[in-house]
Amino acid sequence: MNMESTTKMVSDPYAVDIDSLDFSDGRLFETGLWNSYFERLRNEDPVHYQADSPFGPFWSITRFDDIMFVDKHHELFSSEPAIVIGDMGEEIPLEMFIAMDPPRHDEQRQAVQPVVAPKNLAAMESLIRERVAKILDGLPVGEAFDWVDRVSIELTSQMLATLFNFPFDDRRKLTYWSDMAAGTPEITGGDVTNEERMVALQDCLRTFNQLWQQRQSELEIGEAESFDLISLLLSSDKTDNMIERPMEFLGNILLLIVGGNDTTRNSLTGGLYALNKFPAEFEKLKANPALIPNMVPEIIRWQTPLAHMRRIATQDVALGGKTIKAGDKVVMWYVSGNRDESVIDHADDFIIDRENARQHLSFGFGLHRCMGNRLAEMQLKIVWEEILKRFSNIEVIGEPTLVRSNFVKGYSSMTVKISR
Ligand code: HEM
């Protein structure tokens, strides 16, 4: 399937007819043009029907309040069968609760939710901090290097390994499986063949099967760590036989890996990029590290690591003076809602001591609201606390390379130089 847009991308979206613009074009995010494209939609046609796109026709919802409305009304807007503009491949029928409606969604979410319960996060915090410190201490000072690979990807894979109590030396496998599971062009911008995905996901299932058996015997002799996902699944009588339903087991594991992978990675890069683009904010932070807890949600808003979620209307719905028909695809552009000036002042600016910094759409709303939000925030908080303890500055050199995707809004590389 060719997902390249056939529509010409224009550098000034105001110069052409609004109906000729393709809002699903991943190149908008690779070039930064997304901002002016969506600004025009918010101002001129906030509930916009695009009749033609490589993914078929769809509605773009671009204002903060309208996005909240769609996200909160799961009975009007279904998450099945997929939550990205393009439908996922059907070759591997993974069962992920992010793409399910109640009651199945609720049952499956309840089963894995305890892994990110406050008590569990508190138990993980010191281990995550120790691992963050180790990575930062190993970074070269005064030398240019790629922040994405050395820090963002590495930290994220370590966090995921902690979540699963996964063999530490094999942690990059988790990132690899995540890329494979979500590696379709419309998602990460990657181009993965079905065969490659199949082999990778089989390997993932096999590995987690082994981990399950091992944890089961450790639990029997009272040796398992209690906070990892597998031990939690094994400890509940609702989920202790999940291994007998391989697609559900694999789906739940992969949802946690994929959900926490690109998002955390790109928030780690986006925060540093934002502080370099807004140097007065960096100075403010250095003078007052107590601003970190407020800066973290601001990073997540400003970056918006997932640009959209999509739904299918279950019935005709009136919104913004338009009628969305039953069966229509509806795309909530979080990336646009987070820049809506009618709700967020100076929305394009990165302001670390912003009031109401938590008022953003990046984690969604309603019953699919991100399950890992507290974990992601904790991770970012720890990283920034540890950075400020060690370094006087981290300078971004040149411009980062951005990912070509309409879903994952992120960075493939960013060169930096650290000063002690
Ligand atoms: C769902 C964003 C980190 C696991 C979601 C949704 C968004 C999102 C937009 C869908 C919300 C909706 O449809 O209303 C983010 C961002 C993150 C992040 C921006 C980091 C800054 C994480 C982490 C994990 C995770 C670290 C794993 C531990 C999940 C899961 C769901 C989800 C399991 C599905 C929830 C459901 O369908 O009920 N996330 N996420 N996320 N996220 Fe995250």
Short mmCIF file of C-alpha atoms and ligand atoms in Angstrom, two decimals:
data_model
loop_
_atom_site.label_atom_id
_atom_site.label_comp_id
_atom_site.label_asym_id
_atom_site.label_seq_id
_atom_site.Cartn_x
_atom_site.Cartn_y
_atom_site.Cartn_z
CA MET A 1 0.00 0.00 0.00
CA ASN A 2 1.47 3.34 -1.02
CA MET A 3 0.87 5.90 1.68
CA GLU A 4 2.67 8.78 -0.03
CA SER A 5 0.35 11.69 -0.54
CA THR A 6 -0.47 12.50 -4.15
CA THR A 7 -1.37 16.05 -3.16
CA LYS A 8 1.32 18.66 -3.55
CA MET A 9 2.56 20.03 -0.26
CA VAL A 10 2.61 23.84 -0.26
CA SER A 11 4.82 26.06 1.88
CA ASP A 12 2.00 28.58 2.37
CA PRO A 13 -1.29 26.81 3.08
CA TYR A 14 -3.15 30.14 2.91
CA ALA A 15 -2.18 30.54 -0.75
CA VAL A 16 -4.43 27.73 -2.05
CA ASP A 17 -8.00 26.47 -1.74
CA ILE A 18 -8.48 24.85 1.67
CA ASP A 19 -10.04 21.77 0.04
CA SER A 20 -6.86 21.07 -1.89
CA LEU A 21 -4.77 20.63 1.27
CA ASP A 22 -3.92 17.14 2.55
CA PHE A 23 -3.81 17.15 6.34
CA SER A 24 -2.77 13.49 6.52
CA ASP A 25 0.54 14.08 4.75
CA GLY A 26 3.38 12.83 7.00
CA ARG A 27 5.72 15.34 5.35
CA LEU A 28 3.94 18.17 7.17
CA PHE A 29 5.47 16.86 10.37
CA GLU A 30 8.86 16.23 8.86
CA THR A 31 9.10 19.85 7.73
CA GLY A 32 7.25 21.67 10.52
CA LEU A 33 4.55 22.91 8.11
CA TRP A 34 1.86 21.23 10.22
CA ASN A 35 1.57 24.31 12.39
CA SER A 36 0.44 26.73 9.68
CA TYR A 37 -1.76 24.09 8.02
CA PHE A 38 -3.69 23.42 11.23
CA GLU A 39 -3.79 27.08 12.20
CA ARG A 40 -5.73 27.73 9.01
CA LEU A 41 -8.18 24.89 9.75
CA ARG A 42 -8.76 26.05 13.33
CA ASN A 43 -9.53 29.56 12.12
CA GLU A 44 -11.51 28.84 8.97
CA ASP A 45 -13.01 25.36 9.11
CA PRO A 46 -12.41 23.68 12.50
CA VAL A 47 -14.52 20.61 11.69
CA HIS A 48 -13.25 19.91 8.21
CA TYR A 49 -14.16 17.17 5.76
CA GLN A 50 -11.35 16.01 3.48
CA ALA A 51 -12.94 14.02 0.68
CA ASP A 52 -9.75 12.63 -0.75
CA SER A 53 -6.59 11.35 0.94
CA PRO A 54 -4.30 8.32 0.67
CA PHE A 55 -6.32 6.95 3.63
CA GLY A 56 -9.73 7.73 2.18
CA PRO A 57 -12.06 10.51 3.28
CA PHE A 58 -11.91 11.75 6.88
CA TRP A 59 -12.95 14.58 9.19
CA SER A 60 -10.29 16.72 10.88
CA ILE A 61 -11.24 18.01 14.34
CA THR A 62 -8.84 20.80 15.22
CA ARG A 63 -10.15 22.90 18.13
CA PHE A 64 -9.44 22.02 21.78
CA ASP A 65 -13.08 21.83 22.92
CA ASP A 66 -14.30 19.83 19.92
CA ILE A 67 -11.51 17.29 20.42
CA MET A 68 -12.50 16.89 24.09
CA PHE A 69 -16.09 16.34 22.97
CA VAL A 70 -15.16 13.56 20.56
CA ASP A 71 -12.72 11.89 22.95
CA LYS A 72 -15.20 11.89 25.83
CA HIS A 73 -18.11 10.44 23.82
CA HIS A 74 -16.98 6.91 23.12
CA GLU A 75 -20.59 5.88 22.53
CA LEU A 76 -20.73 8.27 19.54
CA PHE A 77 -17.19 7.64 18.30
CA SER A 78 -15.82 4.10 18.27
CA SER A 79 -12.13 3.17 18.63
CA GLU A 80 -12.59 -0.01 16.62
CA PRO A 81 -10.94 -1.32 14.53
CA ALA A 82 -7.97 1.07 14.70
CA ILE A 83 -6.92 4.40 16.19
CA VAL A 84 -4.71 5.79 13.41
CA ILE A 85 -5.87 7.36 10.14
CA GLY A 86 -4.77 4.38 8.09
CA ASP A 87 -6.10 0.94 9.04
CA MET A 88 -3.48 -1.41 10.45
CA GLY A 89 -2.39 -4.49 8.52
CA GLU A 90 -4.70 -7.43 9.12
CA GLU A 91 -2.07 -10.12 8.77
CA ILE A 92 -1.39 -10.26 12.50
CA PRO A 93 -4.68 -9.79 14.33
CA LEU A 94 -3.30 -8.30 17.53
CA GLU A 95 -5.83 -7.53 20.22
CA MET A 96 -5.04 -4.19 21.82
CA PHE A 97 -7.50 -2.53 24.17
CA ILE A 98 -6.63 0.93 22.85
CA ALA A 99 -8.57 -0.13 19.73
CA MET A 100 -11.53 -1.68 21.58
CA ASP A 101 -14.80 -0.29 22.88
CA PRO A 102 -16.44 -1.23 26.20
CA PRO A 103 -16.95 -3.74 27.67
CA ARG A 104 -13.85 -5.54 26.31
CA HIS A 105 -11.72 -2.42 26.60
CA ASP A 106 -12.55 -1.96 30.27
CA GLU A 107 -11.86 -5.59 31.23
CA GLN A 108 -8.46 -5.65 29.55
CA ARG A 109 -7.39 -2.24 30.79
CA GLN A 110 -8.26 -3.23 34.35
CA ALA A 111 -6.03 -6.28 34.04
CA VAL A 112 -2.86 -4.33 33.26
CA GLN A 113 -3.61 -1.04 35.04
CA PRO A 114 -1.96 -2.08 38.36
CA VAL A 115 1.46 -1.98 36.70
CA VAL A 116 1.26 1.82 36.70
CA ALA A 117 -0.57 2.24 40.04
CA PRO A 118 1.01 4.94 42.28
CA LYS A 119 2.38 2.36 44.73
CA ASN A 120 4.05 0.50 41.91
CA LEU A 121 5.49 3.65 40.36
CA ALA A 122 6.95 4.62 43.72
CA ALA A 123 8.61 1.18 43.90
CA MET A 124 10.12 1.71 40.44
CA GLU A 125 11.34 5.26 40.99
CA SER A 126 14.70 4.57 42.63
CA LEU A 127 15.63 1.94 40.05
CA ILE A 128 14.74 4.31 37.20
CA ARG A 129 16.75 7.10 38.85
CA GLU A 130 19.77 4.83 39.26
CA ARG A 131 19.60 3.87 35.59
CA VAL A 132 19.15 7.46 34.43
CA ALA A 133 22.19 8.53 36.48
CA LYS A 134 24.30 5.82 34.89
CA ILE A 135 23.41 6.86 31.36
CA LEU A 136 24.05 10.55 32.05
CA ASP A 137 27.38 9.79 33.74
CA GLY A 138 28.48 7.88 30.65
CA LEU A 139 27.85 10.74 28.20
CA PRO A 140 30.79 12.52 26.57
CA VAL A 141 31.32 16.11 27.70
CA GLY A 142 32.38 18.79 25.18
CA GLU A 143 31.87 16.44 22.23
CA ALA A 144 29.02 16.36 19.69
CA PHE A 145 26.77 13.27 19.82
CA ASP A 146 23.24 12.13 18.93
CA TRP A 147 20.89 12.72 21.87
CA VAL A 148 18.14 10.56 20.37
CA ASP A 149 20.19 7.37 20.27
CA ARG A 150 22.43 7.84 23.31
CA VAL A 151 19.81 9.21 25.68
CA SER A 152 16.19 9.15 24.52
CA ILE A 153 16.10 5.65 23.04
CA GLU A 154 18.39 4.21 25.68
CA LEU A 155 16.43 5.66 28.60
CA THR A 156 13.14 4.57 27.15
CA SER A 157 14.29 1.01 26.57
CA GLN A 158 15.57 0.91 30.15
CA MET A 159 12.24 2.16 31.47
CA LEU A 160 10.41 -0.51 29.50
CA ALA A 161 12.81 -3.19 30.73
CA THR A 162 12.03 -2.03 34.29
CA LEU A 163 8.29 -2.21 33.67
CA PHE A 164 8.53 -5.83 32.55
CA ASN A 165 11.55 -6.80 34.65
CA PHE A 166 12.92 -7.85 31.26
CA PRO A 167 16.51 -9.17 30.94
CA PHE A 168 18.43 -5.91 31.03
CA ASP A 169 21.07 -6.70 28.43
CA ASP A 170 18.37 -7.56 25.88
CA ARG A 171 16.47 -4.29 26.42
CA ARG A 172 16.95 -2.96 22.88
CA LYS A 173 14.85 -5.91 21.70
CA LEU A 174 11.87 -4.14 23.27
CA THR A 175 12.48 -1.04 21.18
CA TYR A 176 12.96 -3.21 18.11
CA TRP A 177 9.70 -5.10 18.65
CA SER A 178 7.89 -1.83 19.22
CA ASP A 179 9.24 -0.44 15.96
CA MET A 180 8.17 -3.64 14.22
CA ALA A 181 4.70 -3.68 15.76
CA ALA A 182 4.07 -0.06 14.82
CA GLY A 183 6.48 0.14 11.94
CA THR A 184 4.01 0.77 9.17
CA PRO A 185 4.72 3.88 7.09
CA GLU A 186 1.68 5.72 8.39
CA ILE A 187 2.72 5.24 11.99
CA THR A 188 6.42 5.63 12.54
CA GLY A 189 7.44 6.59 9.06
CA GLY A 190 9.33 3.29 8.85
CA ASP A 191 8.87 0.85 6.03
CA VAL A 192 8.68 -2.68 7.36
CA THR A 193 7.62 -5.73 5.37
CA ASN A 194 4.95 -8.03 6.74
CA GLU A 195 7.41 -10.90 6.79
CA GLU A 196 9.83 -8.93 8.97
CA ARG A 197 7.02 -7.98 11.33
CA MET A 198 5.81 -11.55 11.55
CA VAL A 199 9.25 -12.91 12.47
CA ALA A 200 9.81 -10.15 15.03
CA LEU A 201 6.42 -10.55 16.69
CA GLN A 202 6.79 -14.33 16.87
CA ASP A 203 10.14 -13.83 18.57
CA CYS A 204 8.50 -11.35 20.96
CA LEU A 205 5.72 -13.82 21.83
CA ARG A 206 8.24 -16.65 22.34
CA THR A 207 10.40 -14.51 24.61
CA PHE A 208 7.47 -13.34 26.72
CA ASN A 209 6.17 -16.91 26.95
CA GLN A 210 9.51 -17.94 28.44
CA LEU A 211 9.46 -14.97 30.78
CA TRP A 212 5.97 -15.98 31.90
CA GLN A 213 7.09 -19.55 32.71
CA GLN A 214 10.12 -18.27 34.55
CA ARG A 215 8.13 -15.74 36.60
CA GLN A 216 5.57 -18.42 37.40
CA SER A 217 8.21 -20.67 38.94
CA GLU A 218 9.79 -17.73 40.79
CA LEU A 219 6.37 -16.79 42.19
CA GLU A 220 5.86 -20.38 43.36
CA ILE A 221 9.04 -20.22 45.39
CA GLY A 222 8.31 -16.63 46.49
CA GLU A 223 11.16 -14.98 44.55
CA ALA A 224 9.47 -12.86 41.88
CA GLU A 225 9.53 -9.06 42.01
CA SER A 226 5.99 -7.96 42.59
CA PHE A 227 5.86 -4.81 40.46
CA ASP A 228 6.56 -6.12 37.00
CA LEU A 229 3.76 -6.59 34.50
CA ILE A 230 4.07 -10.36 34.12
CA SER A 231 4.03 -11.01 37.88
CA LEU A 232 0.95 -8.78 38.16
CA LEU A 233 -0.86 -10.67 35.42
CA LEU A 234 0.08 -13.95 37.10
CA SER A 235 -1.16 -12.75 40.47
CA SER A 236 -4.74 -12.00 39.43
CA ASP A 237 -7.23 -14.83 38.93
CA LYS A 238 -8.75 -12.86 36.01
CA THR A 239 -5.49 -12.85 34.06
CA ASP A 240 -3.38 -15.72 35.36
CA ASN A 241 -4.33 -17.79 32.31
CA MET A 242 -3.81 -15.02 29.71
CA ILE A 243 -0.98 -17.05 28.21
CA GLU A 244 -3.66 -19.39 26.81
CA ARG A 245 -4.91 -16.50 24.63
CA PRO A 246 -1.70 -15.63 22.75
CA MET A 247 -3.04 -12.74 20.62
CA GLU A 248 -4.51 -11.05 23.69
CA PHE A 249 -1.33 -11.67 25.69
CA LEU A 250 0.91 -10.36 22.91
CA GLY A 251 -1.45 -7.44 22.22
CA ASN A 252 -1.38 -6.27 25.84
CA ILE A 253 2.38 -6.59 26.09
CA LEU A 254 2.89 -4.74 22.81
CA LEU A 255 0.46 -1.98 23.71
CA LEU A 256 2.54 -1.17 26.77
CA ILE A 257 5.78 -1.32 24.80
CA VAL A 258 4.49 0.72 21.86
CA GLY A 259 2.52 3.12 24.09
CA GLY A 260 5.57 3.93 26.15
CA ASN A 261 8.22 3.86 23.45
CA ASP A 262 7.96 6.62 20.84
CA THR A 263 6.04 8.88 23.18
CA THR A 264 8.56 8.93 26.00
CA ARG A 265 11.47 8.98 23.58
CA ASN A 266 10.19 12.05 21.76
CA SER A 267 9.29 13.89 24.96
CA LEU A 268 12.86 13.40 26.13
CA THR A 269 14.18 14.90 22.91
CA GLY A 270 11.43 17.52 22.54
CA GLY A 271 12.05 18.97 26.00
CA LEU A 272 15.71 19.61 25.31
CA TYR A 273 14.92 21.03 21.88
CA ALA A 274 12.29 23.38 23.36
CA LEU A 275 14.70 24.65 26.03
CA ASN A 276 17.20 25.47 23.29
CA LYS A 277 14.59 27.25 21.15
CA PHE A 278 13.47 29.25 24.19
CA PRO A 279 16.80 30.00 25.94
CA ALA A 280 15.23 32.35 28.51
CA GLU A 281 13.21 29.34 29.74
CA PHE A 282 16.42 27.27 30.03
CA GLU A 283 17.94 30.02 32.19
CA LYS A 284 14.78 30.13 34.31
CA LEU A 285 15.03 26.38 34.83
CA LYS A 286 18.72 26.43 35.75
CA ALA A 287 18.01 29.18 38.30
CA ASN A 288 15.06 27.28 39.75
CA PRO A 289 14.98 23.48 39.33
CA ALA A 290 11.80 23.44 41.44
CA LEU A 291 10.03 24.35 38.18
CA ILE A 292 10.63 20.84 36.80
CA PRO A 293 7.23 19.39 37.86
CA ASN A 294 5.46 22.24 36.04
CA MET A 295 7.77 22.03 33.04
CA VAL A 296 7.07 18.34 32.45
CA PRO A 297 3.41 18.73 31.32
CA GLU A 298 4.48 21.79 29.31
CA ILE A 299 7.01 19.64 27.44
CA ILE A 300 4.31 17.06 26.76
CA ARG A 301 1.89 19.73 25.48
CA TRP A 302 4.44 21.58 23.37
CA GLN A 303 5.79 18.39 21.81
CA THR A 304 2.48 16.45 21.53
CA PRO A 305 4.24 13.11 20.86
CA LEU A 306 1.15 11.58 19.26
CA ALA A 307 -0.31 13.95 16.67
CA HIS A 308 -3.73 12.31 16.45
CA MET A 309 -6.14 9.55 17.43
CA ARG A 310 -8.92 8.51 15.12
CA ARG A 311 -12.47 7.28 15.68
CA ILE A 312 -15.44 6.05 13.60
CA ALA A 313 -18.80 7.76 14.16
CA THR A 314 -21.40 5.24 15.38
CA GLN A 315 -24.33 7.51 14.42
CA ASP A 316 -24.91 10.90 12.77
CA VAL A 317 -23.42 13.59 15.02
CA ALA A 318 -23.74 17.40 14.72
CA LEU A 319 -20.46 19.16 15.50
CA GLY A 320 -19.26 22.67 14.64
CA GLY A 321 -22.24 23.27 12.36
CA LYS A 322 -21.52 20.13 10.31
CA THR A 323 -23.09 16.69 10.28
CA ILE A 324 -20.67 13.82 10.70
CA LYS A 325 -22.35 10.73 9.25
CA ALA A 326 -22.45 7.30 10.88
CA GLY A 327 -19.45 5.32 9.62
CA ASP A 328 -17.29 8.40 8.88
CA LYS A 329 -13.65 8.52 9.98
CA VAL A 330 -12.99 11.25 12.52
CA VAL A 331 -9.45 12.37 13.33
CA MET A 332 -8.79 14.30 16.55
CA TRP A 333 -5.68 16.38 15.88
CA TYR A 334 -4.26 16.73 19.39
CA VAL A 335 -1.33 18.59 17.85
CA SER A 336 -3.72 21.31 16.72
CA GLY A 337 -5.88 21.46 19.87
CA ASN A 338 -2.72 21.98 21.91
CA ARG A 339 -2.03 25.18 19.91
CA ASP A 340 -5.58 26.53 20.19
CA GLU A 341 -5.17 30.14 21.35
CA SER A 342 -8.78 30.34 22.52
CA VAL A 343 -7.86 27.92 25.34
CA ILE A 344 -4.07 28.20 25.72
CA ASP A 345 -2.38 31.62 25.83
CA HIS A 346 0.69 32.03 23.61
CA ALA A 347 0.19 28.42 22.63
CA ASP A 348 3.20 28.28 20.29
CA ASP A 349 5.52 29.36 23.08
CA PHE A 350 7.21 27.00 25.52
CA ILE A 351 6.69 28.49 28.99
CA ILE A 352 7.94 26.33 31.85
CA ASP A 353 6.08 28.18 34.59
CA ARG A 354 2.83 28.38 32.61
CA GLU A 355 -0.36 28.40 34.68
CA ASN A 356 -2.57 25.35 34.05
CA ALA A 357 0.27 23.51 32.32
CA ARG A 358 -1.72 20.32 32.75
CA GLN A 359 -4.45 21.64 30.53
CA HIS A 360 -3.42 19.85 27.35
CA LEU A 361 -4.68 17.10 25.07
CA SER A 362 -1.51 15.03 24.64
CA PHE A 363 -2.76 12.16 26.84
CA GLY A 364 -6.29 12.22 25.43
CA PHE A 365 -9.45 12.19 27.55
CA GLY A 366 -12.22 9.83 28.51
CA LEU A 367 -11.93 6.11 28.93
CA HIS A 368 -8.90 5.70 26.67
CA ARG A 369 -6.94 8.43 28.46
CA CYS A 370 -3.29 7.39 28.49
CA MET A 371 -2.63 4.71 31.07
CA GLY A 372 1.08 5.50 31.31
CA ASN A 373 0.77 9.27 31.88
CA ARG A 374 2.11 9.24 35.44
CA LEU A 375 4.98 6.95 34.49
CA ALA A 376 5.93 9.18 31.56
CA GLU A 377 5.83 12.26 33.77
CA MET A 378 7.87 10.56 36.47
CA GLN A 379 10.50 9.53 33.94
CA LEU A 380 10.82 13.08 32.55
CA LYS A 381 10.97 14.57 36.03
CA ILE A 382 13.78 12.24 37.08
CA VAL A 383 15.76 12.87 33.89
CA TRP A 384 15.60 16.66 34.25
CA GLU A 385 16.46 16.54 37.95
CA GLU A 386 19.51 14.40 37.23
CA ILE A 387 20.57 16.53 34.22
CA LEU A 388 20.52 19.74 36.26
CA LYS A 389 22.59 18.10 39.02
CA ARG A 390 25.35 17.32 36.54
CA PHE A 391 25.54 19.70 33.61
CA SER A 392 25.61 23.48 33.23
CA ASN A 393 24.30 23.36 29.65
CA ILE A 394 23.27 21.08 26.80
CA GLU A 395 23.43 22.83 23.47
CA VAL A 396 21.52 21.60 20.43
CA ILE A 397 23.75 21.88 17.37
CA GLY A 398 21.97 22.62 14.08
CA GLU A 399 18.40 21.47 13.59
CA PRO A 400 17.17 17.97 14.51
CA THR A 401 15.90 15.53 11.89
CA LEU A 402 12.16 14.99 12.22
CA VAL A 403 10.16 11.82 11.62
CA ARG A 404 7.93 11.62 8.52
CA SER A 405 4.69 10.42 10.08
CA ASN A 406 1.23 11.84 10.69
CA PHE A 407 0.99 9.92 13.98
CA VAL A 408 4.32 9.81 15.83
CA LYS A 409 5.50 13.41 16.10
CA GLY A 410 9.15 13.09 16.82
CA TYR A 411 12.85 13.19 16.09
CA SER A 412 15.11 10.68 14.39
CA SER A 413 18.30 12.46 15.43
CA MET A 414 19.45 15.57 17.28
CA THR A 415 23.09 16.54 17.72
CA VAL A 416 24.03 18.06 21.05
CA LYS A 417 27.06 19.11 23.07
CA ILE A 418 27.17 18.98 26.87
CA SER A 419 29.04 21.38 29.17
CA ARG A 420 29.79 20.39 32.73
C1 HEM B 1 -3.15 5.66 25.43
C2 HEM B 1 -0.24 9.48 24.74
C3 HEM B 1 3.18 7.41 27.54
C4 HEM B 1 0.54 3.37 27.67
C5 HEM B 1 -2.65 6.87 25.02
C6 HEM B 1 -3.39 7.84 24.22
C7 HEM B 1 -2.57 8.90 24.02
C8 HEM B 1 -1.32 8.62 24.69
C9 HEM B 1 -2.88 10.14 23.19
C10 HEM B 1 -4.81 7.67 23.68
C11 HEM B 1 -5.77 8.54 24.47
C12 HEM B 1 -7.18 8.60 23.92
O1 HEM B 1 -7.51 7.91 22.96
O2 HEM B 1 -7.98 9.36 24.50
C13 HEM B 1 0.93 9.26 25.47
C14 HEM B 1 1.98 10.24 25.64
C15 HEM B 1 2.94 9.67 26.43
C16 HEM B 1 2.48 8.32 26.75
C17 HEM B 1 1.97 11.63 25.02
C18 HEM B 1 4.25 10.22 26.91
C19 HEM B 1 4.54 11.47 27.02
C20 HEM B 1 2.77 6.14 27.81
C21 HEM B 1 3.53 5.16 28.56
C22 HEM B 1 2.80 4.01 28.55
C23 HEM B 1 1.55 4.28 27.85
C24 HEM B 1 4.88 5.39 29.22
C25 HEM B 1 3.13 2.67 29.12
C26 HEM B 1 3.37 2.37 30.26
C27 HEM B 1 -0.69 3.67 27.10
C28 HEM B 1 -1.78 2.71 27.02
C29 HEM B 1 -2.84 3.37 26.36
C30 HEM B 1 -2.38 4.71 26.06
C31 HEM B 1 -1.76 1.29 27.53
C32 HEM B 1 -4.23 2.80 26.02
C33 HEM B 1 -5.25 3.27 27.01
C34 HEM B 1 -6.67 2.82 26.69
O3 HEM B 1 -7.00 2.58 25.54
O4 HEM B 1 -7.46 2.71 27.65
N1 HEM B 1 -1.40 7.39 25.31
N2 HEM B 1 1.27 8.12 26.14
N3 HEM B 1 1.58 5.57 27.39
N4 HEM B 1 -1.09 4.85 26.53
FE1 HEM B 1 0.05 6.53 26.45
#
